[in-house]
Amino acid sequence: MMSPLLPLLSLLVSSLALPFEQRGFLDFSLDTGEGGVSMMMMMNDEEGSAIEEEIPAPPGPGPVCPFGCHCHLRVLQCSDLGLTSVPRNIPSDTALLDLQNNKITELKENDFKGLHNLYALVLVNNRISKVSGKAFQPLRSLQKLYFSKNLLTEVPQGLPPSLVELRIHENRIKNVRKGAFKGLGSMNCIEMGGNPLENSGFEPGAFDGLKLNYLRISEAKLTGIPKDFPASINELHLDHNQIQAIELEDLIRYKSLYRLGLGYNHIRVIENGSLAFVPNLRELHLDNNRLRKIPANLPDMRYLQVIYLHANNISQVGVNDFCPQGFGVKRAFYNGISLFSNPVNYWEVQPAAFRCVTDRLAIQFGNYKK
């Protein structure tokens, strides 16, 4: 059953949260003393005597919401408040803590003390450059950590073993040391694009122990496809890099891939046979590169359904570039082929070139402008 927090979490992260608007203030009751009992003197007109009457104590106060924050249903929203540190006295039952769009510079050892039930932590768009190795130690239930748009220079140490999703894009990370993700066997998704990462920045064994499903390292400085990512990856996104080619054995480790994003690179060459190592591929993004011809071996890819080739230098499309010659080879027909913004005369392409496409509307040609 889907957690009731997920819709709110998706809204917070996708929109980076609108500036928080204070809708009301907490009502504070008068202090009734240490015993929680007030004494009221009542004068009895008839007897002329003073009578002490004990008033029952009100129920004990619940967790106090940090000043300026908004607390509701185990969600604590403290975004857009100009905070320079993590608030104190966070309710221990908090499941989602939103601290994005503040001015926090450091995470200290006891910042999250007692938050054993925290499921998601949003730290997007702060100024965090220093993280204590014990800062996350109390977060034994944390599954989602959003740490993008900060000043990190390395992957934080001491991440909780329960973590499933980590987003640390748009930081200043140049190196990923060996064992950076040690003990994170539950990790499923890592987003770390927008960092100045080069191929040499990944130490051998940097991803040891991970069984990722999703990895994105876009908008970095990669010049080739790294060969040491986890073999379990289903989705790999390396768009907006400086990759020059797909060499023969670049993908040999990634047999489980079903979606590969390589758009907005400098790819001129895809070596013959290199795509044969990803036989289960469903979707391939090669748009906005420098290809001069349709990649070889596409007819042999039985499950490929979507391929983006727009905005390249492709000048012709052969009758057998996409579809196999025999019947029964392809298990899934194409439902998307984009070829617009290429110097190819679409009226010269034989209709039989798209005989394995579900519908003619799935083919996107367009005008070419130099």
Coordinates of C-alpha atoms in Angstrom, one line a residue:
M1 CA 0.0 0.0 0.0
M2 CA 1.4 3.4 -1.0
S3 CA 2.5 5.5 1.9
P4 CA 0.3 8.6 2.5
L5 CA 3.5 10.7 2.6
L6 CA 4.6 9.9 -1.0
P7 CA 2.2 12.4 -2.8
L8 CA 3.4 15.2 -0.6
L9 CA 7.0 14.2 -0.9
S10 CA 6.7 14.2 -4.7
L11 CA 5.2 17.6 -4.6
L12 CA 7.9 19.0 -2.4
V13 CA 10.7 17.7 -4.5
S14 CA 9.4 18.3 -8.0
S15 CA 8.5 21.9 -7.3
L16 CA 11.3 22.7 -4.8
A17 CA 8.5 23.9 -2.6
L18 CA 6.8 27.3 -2.9
P19 CA 7.9 29.9 -0.3
F20 CA 6.2 29.0 3.0
E21 CA 3.4 31.3 4.1
Q22 CA 2.6 31.4 7.7
R23 CA -1.2 30.7 8.1
G24 CA -1.5 31.0 11.8
F25 CA 0.2 31.0 15.2
L26 CA 0.2 28.4 17.9
D27 CA -2.0 29.1 20.9
F28 CA 0.0 29.0 24.1
S29 CA -1.8 28.4 27.4
L30 CA -0.9 30.0 30.6
D31 CA 1.6 28.1 32.7
T32 CA -0.1 26.4 35.5
G33 CA 3.0 25.6 37.5
E34 CA 5.1 22.6 37.9
G35 CA 2.3 20.4 39.2
G36 CA -0.1 21.4 36.4
V37 CA -2.6 22.5 39.0
S38 CA -4.0 26.0 39.6
M39 CA -5.5 27.0 42.9
M40 CA -8.6 29.2 42.9
M41 CA -9.8 30.9 46.0
M42 CA -13.6 31.2 46.0
M43 CA -15.4 33.2 48.6
N44 CA -18.6 31.8 50.0
D45 CA -20.9 34.7 50.6
E46 CA -23.1 32.8 53.0
E47 CA -20.4 31.4 55.2
G48 CA -17.9 34.2 54.7
S49 CA -15.1 31.6 54.4
A50 CA -12.4 31.0 51.8
I51 CA -12.6 27.6 50.0
E52 CA -9.7 26.1 48.2
E53 CA -10.9 24.2 45.1
E54 CA -8.5 22.0 43.0
I55 CA -8.9 22.3 39.2
P56 CA -8.1 19.1 37.3
A57 CA -4.9 19.3 35.2
P58 CA -5.3 19.6 31.4
P59 CA -3.9 16.8 29.2
G60 CA -0.1 17.0 28.8
P61 CA 1.1 19.1 25.9
G62 CA 2.0 17.4 22.6
P63 CA 5.2 17.9 20.7
V64 CA 6.0 21.6 20.1
C65 CA 6.4 22.7 16.5
P66 CA 9.7 24.7 15.9
F67 CA 8.9 28.4 15.6
G68 CA 8.1 29.4 12.0
C69 CA 7.7 25.8 10.8
H70 CA 4.4 24.1 9.9
C71 CA 3.6 20.7 11.5
H72 CA 0.9 18.5 10.2
L73 CA 0.4 14.7 10.2
R74 CA 4.0 13.9 11.0
V75 CA 5.2 16.3 8.3
L76 CA 7.5 19.2 9.4
Q77 CA 7.9 21.9 6.8
C78 CA 10.6 24.5 7.6
S79 CA 11.4 25.6 4.1
D80 CA 12.2 29.2 3.0
L81 CA 12.8 30.5 6.6
G82 CA 16.4 31.7 6.3
L83 CA 17.6 29.0 8.8
T84 CA 21.3 28.7 9.3
S85 CA 21.1 25.5 11.2
V86 CA 18.8 22.5 11.7
P87 CA 16.0 23.5 14.1
R88 CA 16.0 22.1 17.6
N89 CA 13.2 20.2 19.3
I90 CA 11.9 18.5 16.2
P91 CA 9.0 16.1 17.1
S92 CA 10.3 12.6 17.5
D93 CA 7.5 11.1 15.4
T94 CA 8.3 13.3 12.3
A95 CA 8.3 11.2 9.1
L96 CA 9.1 13.9 6.6
L97 CA 11.4 16.9 7.3
D98 CA 11.5 19.7 4.7
L99 CA 14.4 22.1 5.2
Q100 CA 14.9 23.2 1.6
N101 CA 15.6 26.7 0.5
N102 CA 17.4 27.9 3.7
K103 CA 21.0 28.9 4.5
I104 CA 22.1 25.9 6.5
T105 CA 25.9 25.4 6.2
E106 CA 26.6 22.3 8.3
L107 CA 25.0 19.1 9.6
K108 CA 26.2 18.4 13.2
E109 CA 26.3 15.1 15.2
N110 CA 23.1 15.8 17.2
D111 CA 21.0 17.7 14.6
F112 CA 18.7 14.7 14.0
K113 CA 18.9 13.1 17.5
G114 CA 15.9 11.0 18.3
L115 CA 14.4 11.1 14.8
H116 CA 14.2 7.3 14.5
N117 CA 10.9 7.5 12.5
L118 CA 12.2 9.9 9.8
Y119 CA 11.4 8.5 6.3
A120 CA 12.4 11.4 4.1
L121 CA 14.8 14.4 4.6
V122 CA 14.8 17.3 2.1
L123 CA 17.9 19.6 2.3
V124 CA 17.7 21.0 -1.3
N125 CA 19.1 24.4 -1.9
N126 CA 21.1 25.2 1.2
R127 CA 24.8 26.0 1.7
I128 CA 25.9 22.8 3.3
S129 CA 29.6 22.0 2.8
K130 CA 30.3 20.0 6.0
V131 CA 28.5 16.9 7.3
S132 CA 29.5 15.1 10.5
G133 CA 30.1 11.4 10.0
K134 CA 27.5 10.8 12.8
A135 CA 24.9 13.2 11.7
F136 CA 22.7 10.5 10.1
Q137 CA 23.3 7.9 12.8
P138 CA 19.9 8.3 14.5
L139 CA 18.0 8.0 11.2
R140 CA 17.5 4.3 11.2
S141 CA 14.3 4.5 9.1
L142 CA 15.5 7.1 6.5
Q143 CA 14.8 6.0 2.9
K144 CA 14.9 9.2 0.9
L145 CA 17.6 11.9 1.2
Y146 CA 17.4 14.9 -1.1
F147 CA 20.7 16.8 -0.9
S148 CA 20.8 18.7 -4.2
K149 CA 22.0 22.2 -4.7
N150 CA 24.5 22.5 -1.9
L151 CA 28.2 22.8 -1.6
L152 CA 29.3 19.2 -1.0
T153 CA 32.7 18.2 -2.2
E154 CA 32.3 14.5 -1.5
V155 CA 29.6 11.9 -0.9
P156 CA 28.6 12.3 2.8
Q157 CA 29.9 9.6 5.1
G158 CA 27.8 7.6 7.5
L159 CA 24.7 7.4 5.3
P160 CA 22.0 5.2 7.0
P161 CA 21.8 1.6 5.7
S162 CA 18.1 2.0 5.3
L163 CA 18.6 4.5 2.5
V164 CA 16.8 3.7 -0.8
E165 CA 17.1 7.0 -2.8
L166 CA 19.9 9.6 -2.8
R167 CA 19.8 12.8 -4.8
I168 CA 23.0 14.9 -4.6
H169 CA 23.1 16.6 -8.0
E170 CA 24.3 20.2 -8.4
N171 CA 27.0 20.1 -5.7
R172 CA 30.8 20.3 -6.1
I173 CA 31.7 16.7 -6.0
K174 CA 34.8 15.9 -8.1
N175 CA 35.8 12.5 -6.6
V176 CA 33.9 9.4 -5.5
R177 CA 36.2 7.4 -3.3
K178 CA 36.3 3.6 -3.0
G179 CA 33.6 2.4 -0.6
A180 CA 31.7 5.7 -0.7
F181 CA 28.4 3.7 -0.6
K182 CA 29.6 0.9 1.6
G183 CA 26.8 -0.8 3.6
L184 CA 24.0 0.7 1.5
G185 CA 22.6 -2.5 0.2
S186 CA 19.1 -1.2 0.0
M187 CA 20.0 1.7 -2.2
N188 CA 17.9 1.7 -5.4
C189 CA 18.4 5.2 -7.0
I190 CA 21.2 7.7 -7.1
E191 CA 21.0 11.1 -8.9
M192 CA 24.4 12.9 -8.9
G193 CA 24.4 14.9 -12.0
G194 CA 25.5 18.5 -12.2
N195 CA 28.8 17.8 -10.4
P196 CA 32.2 18.4 -12.0
L197 CA 32.9 14.7 -12.2
E198 CA 35.4 13.3 -14.7
N199 CA 36.0 9.7 -15.6
S200 CA 39.1 9.7 -13.4
G201 CA 37.1 11.0 -10.5
F202 CA 35.6 7.5 -9.8
E203 CA 38.0 5.4 -7.7
P204 CA 37.9 1.7 -8.5
G205 CA 35.3 0.1 -6.2
A206 CA 33.5 3.4 -5.7
F207 CA 30.1 1.6 -6.3
D208 CA 31.0 -1.7 -4.6
G209 CA 28.1 -3.3 -2.7
L210 CA 25.4 -1.4 -4.5
K211 CA 22.5 -3.0 -6.4
L212 CA 21.1 0.1 -8.1
N213 CA 18.2 0.2 -10.4
Y214 CA 18.6 3.9 -11.5
L215 CA 21.7 6.0 -11.9
R216 CA 21.9 9.5 -13.4
I217 CA 25.2 11.4 -13.8
S218 CA 24.2 14.1 -16.3
E219 CA 25.7 17.5 -16.8
A220 CA 29.1 16.4 -15.7
K221 CA 32.5 16.1 -17.5
L222 CA 32.5 12.5 -18.6
T223 CA 34.3 11.8 -21.9
G224 CA 33.4 8.1 -22.0
I225 CA 30.9 5.6 -20.4
P226 CA 32.4 4.5 -17.1
K227 CA 32.8 0.7 -16.9
D228 CA 32.6 0.3 -13.1
F229 CA 29.0 1.1 -12.4
P230 CA 26.8 -1.6 -10.7
A231 CA 25.9 -4.4 -13.1
S232 CA 22.3 -4.4 -11.8
I233 CA 21.4 -1.0 -13.3
N234 CA 18.2 -0.8 -15.4
E235 CA 18.3 2.9 -16.1
L236 CA 21.5 4.8 -16.9
H237 CA 21.4 8.5 -17.8
L238 CA 24.6 10.2 -18.9
D239 CA 23.1 13.0 -20.9
H240 CA 24.8 16.5 -21.2
N241 CA 28.4 15.2 -20.9
Q242 CA 31.3 15.1 -23.3
I243 CA 31.2 11.5 -24.3
Q244 CA 32.9 11.0 -27.7
A245 CA 32.0 7.4 -28.7
I246 CA 30.4 4.2 -27.6
E247 CA 33.3 1.7 -27.7
L248 CA 32.9 -2.1 -28.2
E249 CA 33.0 -3.1 -24.5
D250 CA 31.6 0.0 -22.9
L251 CA 28.3 -1.6 -22.1
I252 CA 29.4 -5.2 -21.6
R253 CA 28.7 -5.0 -17.8
Y254 CA 25.2 -3.6 -18.2
K255 CA 23.2 -6.4 -19.5
S256 CA 20.2 -5.5 -17.4
L257 CA 19.7 -2.0 -19.0
Y258 CA 16.3 -1.2 -20.4
R259 CA 16.8 2.6 -20.7
L260 CA 20.0 4.3 -21.7
G261 CA 20.2 8.1 -22.0
L262 CA 23.2 9.5 -23.9
G263 CA 21.6 12.7 -25.4
Y264 CA 23.5 16.0 -25.6
N265 CA 27.0 14.5 -25.9
H266 CA 29.6 14.6 -28.6
I267 CA 29.2 11.0 -29.9
R268 CA 30.4 10.5 -33.5
V269 CA 31.0 6.8 -33.4
I270 CA 29.1 3.7 -32.1
E271 CA 31.3 0.7 -32.7
N272 CA 29.6 -2.2 -34.4
G273 CA 28.5 -4.8 -31.9
S274 CA 28.6 -2.5 -28.9
L275 CA 24.8 -2.4 -28.5
A276 CA 24.7 -6.2 -28.6
F277 CA 25.7 -6.3 -24.9
V278 CA 22.4 -4.7 -23.9
P279 CA 19.9 -7.1 -25.4
N280 CA 17.0 -6.1 -23.2
L281 CA 17.1 -2.4 -24.0
R282 CA 13.7 -0.8 -24.5
E283 CA 14.6 2.9 -24.9
L284 CA 17.8 4.6 -26.3
H285 CA 18.4 8.3 -26.3
L286 CA 21.1 9.4 -28.8
D287 CA 19.7 12.8 -29.7
N288 CA 21.8 15.9 -30.0
N289 CA 25.0 14.2 -30.9
R290 CA 27.2 14.1 -34.0
L291 CA 26.2 10.8 -35.6
R292 CA 26.4 10.6 -39.4
K293 CA 24.5 7.3 -39.7
I294 CA 21.9 5.1 -38.0
P295 CA 23.7 2.9 -35.4
A296 CA 24.4 -0.7 -36.5
N297 CA 22.7 -3.7 -34.9
L298 CA 19.3 -2.0 -34.2
P299 CA 17.4 -4.7 -36.2
D300 CA 18.8 -7.3 -33.8
M301 CA 17.5 -5.5 -30.7
R302 CA 14.4 -7.5 -30.0
Y303 CA 12.8 -5.3 -27.4
L304 CA 13.8 -1.8 -28.5
Q305 CA 10.7 0.3 -28.7
V306 CA 11.9 4.0 -28.5
I307 CA 15.0 5.5 -30.1
Y308 CA 15.8 9.2 -30.2
L309 CA 18.1 10.2 -33.1
H310 CA 17.1 13.7 -33.7
A311 CA 19.5 16.6 -34.0
N312 CA 22.4 14.6 -35.4
N313 CA 24.1 14.7 -38.8
I314 CA 22.3 11.6 -40.3
S315 CA 21.8 12.0 -44.0
Q316 CA 20.2 8.8 -45.1
V317 CA 18.0 5.9 -43.7
G318 CA 18.4 2.5 -45.2
V319 CA 15.5 0.0 -45.7
N320 CA 17.0 -2.4 -43.1
D321 CA 18.4 0.2 -40.6
F322 CA 15.7 -0.3 -38.0
C323 CA 13.8 -3.6 -38.8
P324 CA 15.0 -7.1 -39.2
Q325 CA 14.6 -8.9 -42.5
G326 CA 13.0 -12.0 -41.1
F327 CA 9.8 -12.5 -39.2
G328 CA 9.6 -13.3 -35.5
V329 CA 13.0 -11.7 -34.7
K330 CA 11.6 -8.6 -33.1
R331 CA 9.5 -9.2 -30.0
A332 CA 8.3 -5.6 -29.6
F333 CA 7.5 -3.1 -32.3
Y334 CA 8.7 0.5 -32.2
N335 CA 6.3 3.1 -30.9
G336 CA 8.7 6.0 -31.2
I337 CA 11.5 6.9 -33.7
S338 CA 12.7 10.5 -33.8
L339 CA 14.7 11.7 -36.8
F340 CA 13.9 15.4 -37.1
S341 CA 16.6 18.0 -37.3
N342 CA 18.8 15.7 -39.5
P343 CA 19.9 16.4 -43.1
V344 CA 17.8 13.5 -44.4
N345 CA 15.3 13.9 -47.2
Y346 CA 12.3 12.1 -45.7
W347 CA 10.6 11.7 -49.1
E348 CA 13.5 9.5 -50.2
V349 CA 13.1 7.1 -47.3
Q350 CA 11.4 3.9 -48.3
P351 CA 8.2 3.1 -46.3
A352 CA 9.5 -0.4 -45.8
A353 CA 12.2 1.0 -43.5
F354 CA 9.5 1.4 -40.9
R355 CA 7.7 -1.9 -41.3
C356 CA 8.2 -2.8 -37.7
V357 CA 6.7 0.4 -36.3
T358 CA 3.3 0.3 -34.7
D359 CA 1.9 3.4 -36.3
R360 CA 3.2 6.0 -38.8
L361 CA 2.6 8.7 -36.3
A362 CA 5.3 7.2 -34.2
I363 CA 7.9 8.3 -36.8
Q364 CA 9.0 11.9 -36.3
F365 CA 10.7 13.6 -39.2
G366 CA 11.1 17.3 -39.6
N367 CA 12.8 20.2 -41.3
Y368 CA 16.6 20.4 -41.1
K369 CA 18.2 23.8 -40.5
K370 CA 21.9 24.3 -40.8

